[in-house]
Amino acid sequence: MLSKRIIPCLDVREGRTTKGIKFENNVDIGDPVEMAKFYYEAGADELVFYDITASHERRDIMIDVVKRVAETIFIPFSVGGGIRTLQDMRTVLLAGAEKVSVNSAAVKNPDIISQGAKAFGSQCVVLGMDVKHVGNKPGIPSGYEIVINGGRTYMGMDALEWALRGQELGAGEICLNSIDADGTKTGYELNLTRLVSENVNIPVIASGGAGTPGHISDVLIEGRADAALIASMVHYGTYTISLIKEHLHEQGIKVRRA
Amino acid sequence: MISIVDYGAGNLTSVQRAVSHLGYESLITDDPDRIARGDRIIFPGVGAAGSAMEVMRARGIDQAMEEVFKKGNPMLGICVGCQIVMERSDENSAVCLGLIPGYARMFSGKMKDHFGQRLKVPHMGWNGFSPKTEHRLLDGIGPTDEFYFVHSYFPEPAAPENIFGTTLYGVEFASAVGRDNLFATQFHLEKSGRPGLLILKNFCVWEP
C-alpha cells in the first residue's frame, strides 16, 4: 500500500524563501536549500518549490536554487511558478527537479500539458489548479471555478472538467489549491478535494487551509486526497513533520516513518 | 570508476548526484567499450522498456551489458533497468536482455485496495519493501523502510531465487531482483532518502 505523502511547500522569490520561519538549530530561514535539507531530514516525503519571482529575467536564480537543492536532498521535489514553455520545463527538470508544475500557463495553453507529458513522461507533469467556490453559476456545473492571478481572474472553466481534461492531456498528478481556504488555517476544502479525487485516476495533492494535523487527516480520509501540501503550520515551527505523521498514524493512515 | 549507462531513458544526473554525494566518482556514458570496461555499472532510467532496448541495440550497449555480466562485475539496475534485465516486457512485447528468466508485467487497471478503492496506475509514491533473502546490498535495510516508486510495469522472475524483495500494491510484486553480480530495484534509490542511499552505498563497495 502506498503511503500518503506530506509535502511542505516553499515560496521562493529571487532565490530566498519569502516567509520568515522560527527554526532553531541555526537553520537559515531564508535559504531554500537549507530549508529543503531541514525538511528532508525531518521526514518530508516530497517538496514543492513555488517560484514567485516577478520577472522572467531573474529565472536563472531559481534554476541555481533547483540545482543546489538537487545536490542536497534525495527525495522527489517539484518546481512551479512561471513555467510557460516546454523549454522552461526542460530547464527545471535538467536542473534536477523530479516534476514540474504548470498552472495558469496550462489554462491559457492546455497543449503544454500534452507536450510536456510526451517529452518527459506524465510522471513529470503536475497540473496545478487554483479553484474558487462559485455555487450555482452557468457553465460551472460543479460549482467550483478555475481562477488565475491569485484568484483575481475567473476563467469560466469548471474545476472538475478541467481536472479531467488535464488528466486526458497527460498530467500525471493534480495539485488542487482552494483559494477560499488558502491562508485561513481552518482546514482544506474537503468537498472540492473529494469531488476531484473520486473522479480522476491520477493522484491528487490537496492544498490550501492546513492549520492542524487534524485538517490533514480529514483531507486524506474524507477528502480522499493522496497527499497534503503544508506550509505555515510547519514553517513557523508550530508543528513538526514527525508530529503530524504520528497523528496520521494514530488515525490509521499509512505514512512513511523516516 | 562507476559507469552510469545512458540508453536514452531519462535524466541520469539525479543518480550521478546521489553517487557523488556518497563520495564516489561516476561517468555517464553511452559508449559500449567504456561500459564493457567499467569496474561497476549502474543502469537507471524511466519510460518504456521497448524504446530503451531499441536504443541499447542501436548503440551496441546490450552486448556490452552481457559482457559485464559474464565478467562478474557489479551491476545495478534501477526502475526500467529492473525490467530490461528480464527476457521480455509486456510493454510492446519488447525482447529484453534476458539476464533473469521471466517477464516484466503491467499492473492491472482493475486492482482495488482493501477498502474497495480503485488503485491508480502508475504506482507512484512511497511504499514498503519486504526482503526475501539476505543480500550484501540490503545490509542495514529494516522492515519499516520505504522506497519511492514510479512505474506501471514490474519484473516477474520465473524462479523465486531471483526475487530479492517484494512490495504490495494490489498484488505482491518483485521490487528487487537479481542473480550473481546483478542487482536491480524497481524503486528509485536516488529518490528514496536514507534507505535508498544506503543500498546505493552498499553497491559502491559490493564485491560479488
CSV table of C-alpha atoms in Angstrom, one decimal:
chain,number,residue,atom,x,y,z
A,1,MET,CA,0.0,0.0,0.0
A,2,LEU,CA,1.2,3.5,-0.9
A,3,SER,CA,1.8,5.9,2.0
A,4,LYS,CA,0.0,9.2,2.0
A,5,ARG,CA,2.5,12.0,1.3
A,6,ILE,CA,3.2,15.1,3.3
A,7,ILE,CA,4.6,17.8,1.2
A,8,PRO,CA,6.0,21.1,2.5
A,9,CYS,CA,5.7,24.0,0.1
A,10,LEU,CA,8.3,26.7,-0.1
A,11,ASP,CA,7.6,30.1,-1.8
A,12,VAL,CA,10.8,31.4,-3.4
A,13,ARG,CA,11.3,34.9,-4.5
A,14,GLU,CA,14.6,35.7,-6.2
A,15,GLY,CA,16.4,32.9,-4.5
A,16,ARG,CA,15.1,33.4,-1.0
A,17,THR,CA,12.1,31.9,0.7
A,18,THR,CA,9.5,34.5,1.4
A,19,LYS,CA,8.1,33.5,4.7
A,20,GLY,CA,10.2,34.1,7.9
A,21,ILE,CA,10.5,30.9,9.9
A,22,LYS,CA,11.2,30.4,13.6
A,23,PHE,CA,13.5,27.5,13.2
A,24,GLU,CA,16.1,26.6,15.8
A,25,ASN,CA,19.3,24.6,15.1
A,26,ASN,CA,20.8,27.6,13.2
A,27,VAL,CA,18.8,27.0,10.0
A,28,ASP,CA,19.0,30.0,7.7
A,29,ILE,CA,15.3,30.6,7.4
A,30,GLY,CA,15.6,32.4,4.2
A,31,ASP,CA,17.7,30.0,2.3
A,32,PRO,CA,15.6,27.5,0.3
A,33,VAL,CA,18.4,25.0,0.1
A,34,GLU,CA,18.9,24.9,3.9
A,35,MET,CA,15.1,24.6,4.4
A,36,ALA,CA,15.0,21.8,1.9
A,37,LYS,CA,17.7,20.0,3.8
A,38,PHE,CA,15.8,20.6,7.1
A,39,TYR,CA,12.6,19.1,5.8
A,40,TYR,CA,14.4,16.2,4.0
A,41,GLU,CA,16.0,15.2,7.3
A,42,ALA,CA,12.7,15.8,9.2
A,43,GLY,CA,10.9,13.2,7.1
A,44,ALA,CA,9.1,15.2,4.4
A,45,ASP,CA,8.0,12.8,1.5
A,46,GLU,CA,8.4,15.3,-1.2
A,47,LEU,CA,8.9,19.1,-1.5
A,48,VAL,CA,7.3,21.8,-3.7
A,49,PHE,CA,9.1,25.0,-4.7
A,50,TYR,CA,7.0,27.7,-6.0
A,51,ASP,CA,8.9,30.4,-7.8
A,52,ILE,CA,7.2,33.8,-7.3
A,53,THR,CA,10.0,35.8,-8.8
A,54,ALA,CA,8.2,38.6,-10.6
A,55,SER,CA,10.4,39.0,-13.7
A,56,HIS,CA,11.2,36.3,-16.2
A,57,GLU,CA,14.7,37.6,-16.5
A,58,ARG,CA,15.6,36.5,-12.9
A,59,ARG,CA,14.6,32.9,-13.6
A,60,ASP,CA,18.3,31.8,-13.6
A,61,ILE,CA,18.4,32.4,-9.9
A,62,MET,CA,15.7,29.9,-9.4
A,63,ILE,CA,17.4,27.4,-11.6
A,64,ASP,CA,20.5,27.7,-9.5
A,65,VAL,CA,18.4,27.1,-6.4
A,66,VAL,CA,17.0,23.9,-8.0
A,67,LYS,CA,20.4,22.7,-8.8
A,68,ARG,CA,21.7,23.2,-5.3
A,69,VAL,CA,18.6,21.5,-3.8
A,70,ALA,CA,19.1,18.5,-6.1
A,71,GLU,CA,22.6,18.1,-4.8
A,72,THR,CA,21.3,18.2,-1.2
A,73,ILE,CA,18.2,16.2,-0.9
A,74,PHE,CA,17.4,12.7,-2.2
A,75,ILE,CA,13.6,12.7,-2.3
A,76,PRO,CA,11.4,13.9,-5.2
A,77,PHE,CA,10.6,17.6,-5.5
A,78,SER,CA,8.7,19.7,-7.9
A,79,VAL,CA,9.0,23.2,-9.1
A,80,GLY,CA,6.2,25.5,-10.2
A,81,GLY,CA,5.6,29.2,-10.9
A,82,GLY,CA,6.3,30.9,-14.2
A,83,ILE,CA,6.6,27.7,-16.3
A,84,ARG,CA,5.3,28.8,-19.7
A,85,THR,CA,7.0,26.7,-22.3
A,86,LEU,CA,8.4,23.3,-23.0
A,87,GLN,CA,11.9,24.8,-22.7
A,88,ASP,CA,11.0,26.2,-19.2
A,89,MET,CA,10.0,22.6,-18.2
A,90,ARG,CA,13.2,21.1,-19.7
A,91,THR,CA,15.4,23.6,-17.9
A,92,VAL,CA,13.8,22.9,-14.5
A,93,LEU,CA,13.9,19.1,-15.0
A,94,LEU,CA,17.5,19.1,-16.1
A,95,ALA,CA,18.4,21.2,-13.1
A,96,GLY,CA,17.3,18.2,-11.0
A,97,ALA,CA,13.6,18.6,-10.2
A,98,GLU,CA,11.6,15.4,-10.4
A,99,LYS,CA,8.4,17.1,-11.5
A,100,VAL,CA,7.3,20.4,-12.9
A,101,SER,CA,4.0,22.1,-12.2
A,102,VAL,CA,2.0,24.1,-14.6
A,103,ASN,CA,-0.9,26.3,-13.6
A,104,SER,CA,-2.0,29.4,-15.4
A,105,ALA,CA,0.1,28.6,-18.5
A,106,ALA,CA,-1.9,25.4,-18.9
A,107,VAL,CA,-5.2,27.3,-18.5
A,108,LYS,CA,-4.1,29.6,-21.4
A,109,ASN,CA,-2.5,26.9,-23.4
A,110,PRO,CA,-3.6,23.3,-22.5
A,111,ASP,CA,-1.3,21.8,-25.1
A,112,ILE,CA,1.7,22.4,-22.8
A,113,ILE,CA,0.4,19.5,-20.7
A,114,SER,CA,0.4,17.1,-23.6
A,115,GLN,CA,3.7,18.4,-24.9
A,116,GLY,CA,5.4,18.1,-21.5
A,117,ALA,CA,3.9,14.6,-21.0
A,118,LYS,CA,5.1,13.4,-24.4
A,119,ALA,CA,8.6,14.9,-23.9
A,120,PHE,CA,9.3,14.0,-20.3
A,121,GLY,CA,6.6,11.5,-19.3
A,122,SER,CA,3.4,12.1,-17.4
A,123,GLN,CA,5.0,11.5,-14.1
A,124,CYS,CA,7.0,14.7,-14.6
A,125,VAL,CA,3.9,16.9,-15.2
A,126,VAL,CA,1.8,18.2,-12.4
A,127,LEU,CA,-1.3,20.2,-13.2
A,128,GLY,CA,-1.6,23.0,-10.6
A,129,MET,CA,-5.2,24.3,-10.2
A,130,ASP,CA,-6.4,27.3,-8.3
A,131,VAL,CA,-10.1,27.0,-7.6
A,132,LYS,CA,-12.8,29.1,-6.1
A,133,HIS,CA,-16.3,28.1,-5.0
A,134,VAL,CA,-18.9,30.0,-7.0
A,135,GLY,CA,-22.0,27.9,-6.3
A,136,ASN,CA,-24.8,28.0,-8.8
A,137,LYS,CA,-23.3,29.6,-11.9
A,138,PRO,CA,-23.9,28.9,-15.6
A,139,GLY,CA,-21.2,26.9,-17.3
A,140,ILE,CA,-19.8,25.8,-13.9
A,141,PRO,CA,-21.8,22.6,-13.1
A,142,SER,CA,-19.6,21.5,-10.2
A,143,GLY,CA,-19.9,24.9,-8.5
A,144,TYR,CA,-16.1,25.3,-8.5
A,145,GLU,CA,-14.4,27.6,-11.0
A,146,ILE,CA,-10.8,27.8,-12.2
A,147,VAL,CA,-9.1,31.2,-11.3
A,148,ILE,CA,-5.7,32.6,-12.1
A,149,ASN,CA,-3.7,35.6,-10.9
A,150,GLY,CA,-4.1,34.6,-7.3
A,151,GLY,CA,-7.8,34.3,-7.6
A,152,ARG,CA,-8.5,37.7,-9.2
A,153,THR,CA,-9.3,36.4,-12.6
A,154,TYR,CA,-12.2,34.0,-13.2
A,155,MET,CA,-11.7,31.8,-16.2
A,156,GLY,CA,-15.2,30.5,-16.8
A,157,MET,CA,-13.9,26.9,-16.6
A,158,ASP,CA,-15.4,24.2,-14.4
A,159,ALA,CA,-12.8,22.8,-12.0
A,160,LEU,CA,-13.8,19.2,-12.3
A,161,GLU,CA,-14.0,19.4,-16.1
A,162,TRP,CA,-10.6,21.0,-16.2
A,163,ALA,CA,-9.1,18.3,-13.9
A,164,LEU,CA,-10.5,15.5,-16.2
A,165,ARG,CA,-9.2,17.4,-19.3
A,166,GLY,CA,-5.8,17.7,-17.7
A,167,GLN,CA,-5.7,14.0,-17.0
A,168,GLU,CA,-6.7,13.3,-20.6
A,169,LEU,CA,-3.9,15.6,-21.8
A,170,GLY,CA,-1.4,13.6,-19.8
A,171,ALA,CA,-0.9,15.3,-16.5
A,172,GLY,CA,0.5,12.7,-14.0
A,173,GLU,CA,-0.8,14.4,-10.9
A,174,ILE,CA,-3.0,17.3,-9.8
A,175,CYS,CA,-2.2,19.8,-7.1
A,176,LEU,CA,-5.5,21.2,-6.1
A,177,ASN,CA,-5.5,24.5,-4.4
A,178,SER,CA,-8.6,26.1,-2.9
A,179,ILE,CA,-8.2,29.9,-3.0
A,180,ASP,CA,-11.0,30.1,-0.5
A,181,ALA,CA,-9.2,28.0,2.1
A,182,ASP,CA,-5.7,29.2,1.3
A,183,GLY,CA,-4.2,31.0,4.3
A,184,THR,CA,-7.2,30.5,6.6
A,185,LYS,CA,-5.6,27.6,8.6
A,186,THR,CA,-9.2,26.4,9.1
A,187,GLY,CA,-8.9,23.2,7.1
A,188,TYR,CA,-8.8,22.1,3.5
A,189,GLU,CA,-11.8,22.4,1.2
A,190,LEU,CA,-12.9,18.8,1.7
A,191,ASN,CA,-15.9,18.8,-0.8
A,192,LEU,CA,-13.7,20.1,-3.6
A,193,THR,CA,-10.9,17.7,-2.8
A,194,ARG,CA,-13.2,14.7,-2.6
A,195,LEU,CA,-15.0,15.7,-5.8
A,196,VAL,CA,-11.8,15.8,-7.8
A,197,SER,CA,-10.1,12.8,-6.1
A,198,GLU,CA,-13.1,10.5,-6.7
A,199,ASN,CA,-13.3,11.4,-10.4
A,200,VAL,CA,-9.8,11.3,-11.7
A,201,ASN,CA,-7.4,8.4,-11.9
A,202,ILE,CA,-4.2,10.3,-11.1
A,203,PRO,CA,-3.0,11.3,-7.6
A,204,VAL,CA,-4.4,14.5,-6.1
A,205,ILE,CA,-2.4,16.7,-3.7
A,206,ALA,CA,-4.7,18.8,-1.6
A,207,SER,CA,-3.6,22.4,-1.0
A,208,GLY,CA,-4.8,25.4,1.0
A,209,GLY,CA,-6.1,25.7,4.5
A,210,ALA,CA,-3.9,23.4,6.6
A,211,GLY,CA,-3.7,24.6,10.2
A,212,THR,CA,-3.6,21.4,12.3
A,213,PRO,CA,-2.7,17.7,11.9
A,214,GLY,CA,-6.5,17.0,12.2
A,215,HIS,CA,-7.0,19.0,9.0
A,216,ILE,CA,-4.6,16.8,7.2
A,217,SER,CA,-6.2,13.5,8.4
A,218,ASP,CA,-9.5,15.0,7.3
A,219,VAL,CA,-8.4,15.7,3.8
A,220,LEU,CA,-6.7,12.3,3.4
A,221,ILE,CA,-9.7,10.4,4.7
A,222,GLU,CA,-12.8,12.4,3.9
A,223,GLY,CA,-11.2,14.3,1.0
A,224,ARG,CA,-9.7,11.1,-0.4
A,225,ALA,CA,-6.5,13.0,-1.3
A,226,ASP,CA,-3.3,11.1,-2.0
A,227,ALA,CA,-1.1,13.8,-0.5
A,228,ALA,CA,-1.3,17.0,1.5
A,229,LEU,CA,0.6,20.2,0.9
A,230,ILE,CA,1.5,22.1,4.0
A,231,ALA,CA,3.2,25.5,4.6
A,232,SER,CA,2.9,27.8,7.5
A,233,MET,CA,1.9,25.1,10.0
A,234,VAL,CA,5.5,23.8,9.7
A,235,HIS,CA,7.3,26.9,8.5
A,236,TYR,CA,6.6,28.7,11.8
A,237,GLY,CA,7.6,25.7,13.9
A,238,THR,CA,4.0,25.1,15.2
A,239,TYR,CA,4.2,21.5,14.2
A,240,THR,CA,6.9,19.1,13.0
A,241,ILE,CA,6.6,16.6,10.2
A,242,SER,CA,7.1,13.7,12.7
A,243,LEU,CA,4.4,15.0,15.0
A,244,ILE,CA,2.0,15.3,12.0
A,245,LYS,CA,2.9,11.8,10.9
A,246,GLU,CA,2.4,10.4,14.4
A,247,HIS,CA,-1.1,11.9,14.4
A,248,LEU,CA,-1.9,10.4,10.9
A,249,HIS,CA,-0.5,7.0,12.0
A,250,GLU,CA,-2.8,7.1,15.1
A,251,GLN,CA,-5.7,7.8,12.7
A,252,GLY,CA,-4.9,4.6,10.8
A,253,ILE,CA,-3.4,6.4,7.8
A,254,LYS,CA,-0.4,4.8,6.3
A,255,VAL,CA,2.5,7.2,6.3
A,256,ARG,CA,6.3,6.8,5.8
A,257,ARG,CA,8.1,6.9,9.2
A,258,ALA,CA,11.5,8.1,8.1
B,1,MET,CA,35.0,4.4,-11.6
B,2,ILE,CA,31.3,3.7,-11.9
B,3,SER,CA,29.7,3.9,-15.3
B,4,ILE,CA,26.2,5.1,-15.5
B,5,VAL,CA,24.7,3.8,-18.7
B,6,ASP,CA,22.9,6.3,-20.9
B,7,TYR,CA,20.4,4.5,-23.1
B,8,GLY,CA,18.1,7.4,-23.7
B,9,ALA,CA,15.8,6.7,-20.8
B,10,GLY,CA,15.5,9.9,-19.0
B,11,ASN,CA,17.6,12.2,-16.8
B,12,LEU,CA,20.5,10.3,-15.3
B,13,THR,CA,22.1,13.2,-13.4
B,14,SER,CA,20.0,12.5,-10.3
B,15,VAL,CA,21.7,9.1,-9.9
B,16,GLN,CA,25.0,10.7,-10.6
B,17,ARG,CA,24.4,13.3,-7.9
B,18,ALA,CA,23.4,10.6,-5.4
B,19,VAL,CA,26.6,8.6,-6.2
B,20,SER,CA,28.8,11.7,-5.9
B,21,HIS,CA,27.0,12.7,-2.6
B,22,LEU,CA,28.2,9.3,-1.3
B,23,GLY,CA,31.7,10.2,-2.3
B,24,TYR,CA,32.2,8.0,-5.4
B,25,GLU,CA,33.1,9.1,-8.9
B,26,SER,CA,31.0,8.2,-11.9
B,27,LEU,CA,30.7,8.8,-15.6
B,28,ILE,CA,27.5,9.0,-17.6
B,29,THR,CA,28.2,7.1,-20.9
B,30,ASP,CA,26.6,5.5,-23.9
B,31,ASP,CA,29.9,4.1,-25.2
B,32,PRO,CA,29.8,0.3,-25.3
B,33,ASP,CA,33.6,0.0,-24.9
B,34,ARG,CA,33.6,2.1,-21.8
B,35,ILE,CA,30.6,0.2,-20.4
B,36,ALA,CA,32.3,-3.1,-21.1
B,37,ARG,CA,35.5,-1.9,-19.4
B,38,GLY,CA,33.8,-0.3,-16.4
B,39,ASP,CA,34.5,-1.6,-12.9
B,40,ARG,CA,30.9,-1.4,-11.9
B,41,ILE,CA,27.8,-0.2,-13.8
B,42,ILE,CA,24.5,1.4,-12.9
B,43,PHE,CA,21.7,1.5,-15.5
B,44,PRO,CA,18.8,3.7,-14.3
B,45,GLY,CA,16.0,5.0,-16.4
B,46,VAL,CA,12.4,5.9,-16.7
B,47,GLY,CA,10.0,5.3,-19.6
B,48,ALA,CA,9.3,2.3,-21.8
B,49,ALA,CA,11.4,-0.9,-21.8
B,50,GLY,CA,10.9,-1.3,-25.6
B,51,SER,CA,12.4,2.1,-26.6
B,52,ALA,CA,15.2,1.6,-24.0
B,53,MET,CA,16.1,-1.7,-25.6
B,54,GLU,CA,15.9,-0.2,-29.1
B,55,VAL,CA,18.5,2.4,-28.1
B,56,MET,CA,20.6,-0.2,-26.4
B,57,ARG,CA,20.7,-2.4,-29.5
B,58,ALA,CA,21.3,0.6,-31.9
B,59,ARG,CA,24.3,1.6,-29.8
B,60,GLY,CA,25.6,-2.0,-29.1
B,61,ILE,CA,25.1,-1.4,-25.3
B,62,ASP,CA,23.1,-4.7,-25.0
B,63,GLN,CA,26.2,-6.7,-25.8
B,64,ALA,CA,28.4,-4.6,-23.6
B,65,MET,CA,26.0,-5.3,-20.7
B,66,GLU,CA,26.1,-9.0,-21.4
B,67,GLU,CA,29.9,-8.9,-21.4
B,68,VAL,CA,29.9,-7.1,-18.0
B,69,PHE,CA,27.5,-9.6,-16.6
B,70,LYS,CA,29.7,-12.5,-17.7
B,71,LYS,CA,32.8,-10.9,-16.4
B,72,GLY,CA,31.2,-10.7,-13.0
B,73,ASN,CA,31.5,-7.0,-12.4
B,74,PRO,CA,28.8,-5.5,-10.1
B,75,MET,CA,25.7,-4.3,-12.0
B,76,LEU,CA,22.8,-2.3,-10.6
B,77,GLY,CA,19.6,-1.7,-12.5
B,78,ILE,CA,17.0,1.0,-11.3
B,79,CYS,CA,13.4,1.3,-12.4
B,80,VAL,CA,13.3,0.5,-16.2
B,81,GLY,CA,16.7,-1.0,-15.5
B,82,CYS,CA,15.0,-3.6,-13.3
B,83,GLN,CA,12.6,-4.5,-16.2
B,84,ILE,CA,15.1,-4.8,-19.1
B,85,VAL,CA,17.1,-7.5,-17.3
B,86,MET,CA,14.2,-9.8,-17.8
B,87,GLU,CA,13.6,-11.9,-21.0
B,88,ARG,CA,10.7,-9.8,-22.3
B,89,SER,CA,8.4,-7.0,-21.3
B,90,ASP,CA,4.7,-6.9,-21.8
B,91,GLU,CA,5.3,-3.3,-22.9
B,92,ASN,CA,5.0,-3.7,-26.7
B,93,SER,CA,6.2,-7.3,-26.3
B,94,ALA,CA,9.8,-6.0,-26.2
B,95,VAL,CA,12.6,-8.5,-26.1
B,96,CYS,CA,14.9,-7.6,-23.3
B,97,LEU,CA,18.4,-8.5,-22.0
B,98,GLY,CA,17.3,-11.9,-20.7
B,99,LEU,CA,19.8,-11.9,-17.8
B,100,ILE,CA,17.0,-13.2,-15.5
B,101,PRO,CA,14.3,-15.7,-16.7
B,102,GLY,CA,10.8,-14.2,-16.6
B,103,TYR,CA,8.8,-11.3,-17.9
B,104,ALA,CA,8.0,-7.7,-17.0
B,105,ARG,CA,4.3,-7.4,-16.4
B,106,MET,CA,1.9,-4.5,-16.3
B,107,PHE,CA,-0.3,-3.6,-13.3
B,108,SER,CA,-3.9,-4.3,-13.9
B,109,GLY,CA,-6.1,-1.2,-14.0
B,110,LYS,CA,-8.7,-3.0,-12.0
B,111,MET,CA,-6.9,-3.6,-8.8
B,112,LYS,CA,-8.6,-2.4,-5.6
B,113,ASP,CA,-7.3,-1.8,-2.1
B,114,HIS,CA,-8.9,-3.4,1.0
B,115,PHE,CA,-11.3,-0.5,1.3
B,116,GLY,CA,-12.5,-1.3,-2.3
B,117,GLN,CA,-11.0,1.9,-3.7
B,118,ARG,CA,-9.5,1.5,-7.2
B,119,LEU,CA,-5.7,1.6,-7.2
B,120,LYS,CA,-4.2,4.1,-9.5
B,121,VAL,CA,-1.7,3.1,-12.2
B,122,PRO,CA,1.1,4.1,-12.4
B,123,HIS,CA,2.1,3.1,-8.9
B,124,MET,CA,3.6,6.3,-7.8
B,125,GLY,CA,4.8,7.3,-4.3
B,126,TRP,CA,6.3,5.7,-1.2
B,127,ASN,CA,5.8,2.1,-0.5
B,128,GLY,CA,7.2,-0.7,1.8
B,129,PHE,CA,9.7,-3.4,1.0
B,130,SER,CA,10.0,-7.0,2.3
B,131,PRO,CA,13.4,-8.5,1.8
B,132,LYS,CA,13.1,-12.2,0.7
B,133,THR,CA,16.8,-13.0,1.1
B,134,GLU,CA,19.9,-11.9,2.8
B,135,HIS,CA,22.0,-9.8,0.5
B,136,ARG,CA,25.0,-7.5,0.9
B,137,LEU,CA,23.1,-4.7,-0.8
B,138,LEU,CA,20.3,-4.9,1.7
B,139,ASP,CA,22.5,-4.7,4.7
B,140,GLY,CA,21.0,-2.2,7.1
B,141,ILE,CA,17.6,-2.1,5.5
B,142,GLY,CA,14.9,-2.5,8.1
B,143,PRO,CA,11.2,-3.6,8.0
B,144,THR,CA,9.8,-0.1,8.2
B,145,ASP,CA,12.0,1.4,5.4
B,146,GLU,CA,10.0,2.7,2.4
B,147,PHE,CA,11.1,3.5,-1.1
B,148,TYR,CA,9.9,5.8,-3.9
B,149,PHE,CA,8.3,4.2,-6.9
B,150,VAL,CA,7.1,5.5,-10.3
B,151,HIS,CA,6.1,2.7,-12.7
B,152,SER,CA,3.3,0.8,-14.5
B,153,TYR,CA,5.4,-2.4,-15.1
B,154,PHE,CA,7.2,-4.7,-12.7
B,155,PRO,CA,9.5,-7.7,-13.1
B,156,GLU,CA,8.2,-11.2,-12.6
B,157,PRO,CA,11.1,-13.6,-12.3
B,158,ALA,CA,10.3,-17.2,-13.1
B,159,ALA,CA,12.5,-18.5,-10.3
B,160,PRO,CA,11.8,-17.5,-6.7
B,161,GLU,CA,15.6,-17.3,-6.0
B,162,ASN,CA,15.8,-14.3,-8.4
B,163,ILE,CA,13.4,-12.4,-6.2
B,164,PHE,CA,15.3,-10.5,-3.5
B,165,GLY,CA,12.4,-8.5,-2.1
B,166,THR,CA,8.7,-7.7,-2.7
B,167,THR,CA,6.2,-4.8,-2.4
B,168,LEU,CA,2.4,-4.8,-2.1
B,169,TYR,CA,0.3,-2.8,-4.5
B,170,GLY,CA,-2.9,-4.7,-5.3
B,171,VAL,CA,-0.6,-7.7,-5.9
B,172,GLU,CA,2.7,-8.7,-4.2
B,173,PHE,CA,5.3,-7.9,-6.9
B,174,ALA,CA,9.1,-8.3,-7.1
B,175,SER,CA,10.6,-4.9,-6.3
B,176,ALA,CA,14.2,-6.1,-6.1
B,177,VAL,CA,15.5,-8.9,-8.3
B,178,GLY,CA,18.9,-10.2,-9.3
B,179,ARG,CA,21.4,-13.1,-9.5
B,180,ASP,CA,25.1,-13.4,-9.1
B,181,ASN,CA,26.7,-9.9,-9.8
B,182,LEU,CA,23.4,-8.3,-10.8
B,183,PHE,CA,21.0,-6.5,-8.5
B,184,ALA,CA,18.1,-4.4,-9.7
B,185,THR,CA,15.4,-2.4,-7.9
B,186,GLN,CA,12.1,-1.2,-9.3
B,187,PHE,CA,12.2,1.7,-6.9
B,188,HIS,CA,14.3,4.8,-7.3
B,189,LEU,CA,17.3,4.5,-5.0
B,190,GLU,CA,18.3,8.1,-5.8
B,191,LYS,CA,14.9,9.4,-4.6
B,192,SER,CA,14.3,7.2,-1.6
B,193,GLY,CA,16.1,9.2,1.1
B,194,ARG,CA,18.3,7.4,3.6
B,195,PRO,CA,17.5,3.7,2.8
B,196,GLY,CA,17.9,4.4,-0.9
B,197,LEU,CA,21.3,6.0,-0.4
B,198,LEU,CA,22.2,3.1,1.8
B,199,ILE,CA,21.6,0.4,-0.9
B,200,LEU,CA,23.4,2.6,-3.4
B,201,LYS,CA,26.4,2.9,-1.0
B,202,ASN,CA,26.3,-0.9,-0.4
B,203,PHE,CA,26.5,-1.3,-4.2
B,204,CYS,CA,29.5,1.0,-4.5
B,205,VAL,CA,31.6,-1.3,-2.3
B,206,TRP,CA,29.9,-4.6,-3.3
B,207,GLU,CA,32.3,-7.4,-4.2
B,208,PRO,CA,30.1,-10.1,-5.6
